[in-house]
Structure formats: C-alpha cells, structure tokens
Amino acid sequence: MSKRKQETGEDVVKDDVDMDNDSGDDEDFDVLDVDFEWFDPQPEYDFHGIKTLLQQLFDVDAQLFDLSALTDLILSQPTLGSTVKVDGNETDAYAFLSILNLQEHRDKPFMSKIVQYLLSKAKSRPMLAPLAELLSQTTIPQIGLILTERLINVPAEVVPPMYTMLIEEMEWAIQDGEPYNFTHYLILSKTYTEVASKLDAENDPPKKKKKATSGSFETMTRGTRTRNEHSKSWELNRRAMPSSLLGTSLKMPSRMWPNI
C-alpha cells in the first residue's frame, strides 16, 4: 500500500494552459491526468531509480562520490523518507526525499567524502563560516543531511507531502530511540548563475574612439567574457532547526543561512 495518493493533472497545469490559451486560441493542448503515490524506500525496487536521481542532484560533481553506497545507505532506512511513483510500488521513483545523520555515518569513506565536499563549499564563502566550523569539528554535531530530487517534469506539488511525512517519521524514530534528534539540518540544492555570452559581445558593433581632451583620453573598452553559455554552479542552502522543534510542534526550518 502507498503512504499517500494524490491525483494531479488539470489542477497542476491549469494556470499554464490558461496562460497559453491567452496567447493563441488556435493551439491544441493535451492535459494528462496522473495519480502520484508516495511509498517507503524499498531496496528491491528503488536502487536504480534513487541512484539516477542522485546523479541528477549532484550533476557534474556526481563522479566525485560513490553513489551506489550512498543509495544503499538511503535504502537501509526504509521507515524514513519517501519515494514518489505513478505506476505502483514496483516501478522506478519519479522523486525521493531522505535524511542522513552525518555524525552517525561520518566514518564511512563515501560519507567522509561528502562531508569534505560540503566543507569546501562552506569555506568558499565567509558568511558560511558557522557551517564550516560545524563540519570541521572532530565530532560532527547532530546534523541531518536532507537529500531530495525529482525528475524535471514532475510538479513541485509532490514535494511538500514528503517533508510532512518525514517530520512525522522522525518523531516516531526519536520515540523509538533512533539517532534522528538533530540540532541542525543541511539541505543540498543547486542554483544557476547567468554568465554574459561571448557571442553577444562579438555581435555588438565596436564603439568609436573619442579624441583626447585636456591631457586625457578614452578608448573603446570591452568586458572580458569567460563563456558563451550559461554556467551552472553549486550552492548550499543551510537551514538550521532547533532541536526543541522535534516534538509535537515540529515545523520546517524557520531561518535559512545564505547560499554558498
């Protein structure tokens, strides 16, 4: 049985369809109704699906990590986290969310590489010095690393229920004495940075030189362009949640530290 089920289709795409219809009534649009279901992570079905989503999450940096070992660790916590599917339990996941205890798994080689990766990102920005300090400690605090990703065409509406269920599952795990009483939460996400195109610079007509006056002169200047495409950069959003919120009044993090 699935954890939850939600029918989506017209409600999710209605605004986009209405907007497109405003721009042209002659175009035809197909609305696809999809039933999304939430399941517990299951090793017999979800290894390849979650590993693929981790590759998408880490993108160009995925080759730095042992994603197979990371996937196995996620699947070793079947009562914590969720997957989203559309064709039943035995199909690949379209989205997933899980949380890992950095302190509990710090001695695992693949997790040590992830911690060093996060530490290098934190050290790259002075404003993230508190995060770097936490990760540099001999004994890492109770930090929960949240990993979540979804396929590009999957609507964002499937994500909030996974966080809601994760909060409930952590409460139950804490009651059972499991190590999920976190003092901090760390959410890994990616951002995109727009870089000026070299092609635009080449297509612009050259500026005319100005004559020197009063012992000074101006010449045509052009900015240096580094790439002709948009570049993608990694950033971390660090969200801190007091441990006191892990009781019945637990809510999502109330403050977010700046991006790397």
C-alpha angles and dihedrals in degrees: 000000000000122000093231139351129209131180115217134172121096094031093052098045100030096101092049092048092049091049092050092047089056090059096049133000094193095070121094121223129196119212115207118205113211131183110214118201129192120219139175113258108268124193095212093059112017109052098096095037095052093042090053091050090049089053089053091047096051092035112175091006093056091096089064093069141057096244093177091061091044091052091049090053091052091049091049087071100061094161094052123068133008145247127210120221138167106200104045138283098301096061132088119280118255091196139002142188129195141155130221129198107234092196094049094050101031093114094058108102095227092048091049089057091052091050091050089049092052090045093053090051092049092050091054092073124049091210089064094056092117090058092047089050092053094049092045095059118111088235110038113223122244095287120167113211108208115206119188136155139158135195114270097252095045110106118246089236090084092065105066094059089055091056091047092052092044091057091051092046092051091051090054092045092052090051088055091052096252119150100259101107094117127188094194138023125212119196119194114212139154131234134191126234119201115225123195113257120245088211090062090053092050093049095051113097113247117261119244118250116246123226118252115255132185093003095307134090142190126218133193110279129194128189119240113253119207103187139009095221139053110276125218121223133186122237136174127225108204115199121187121206120185113239089234089072091065091087126083091300094057114149135170119283112295098205134035127208117227122275122265 
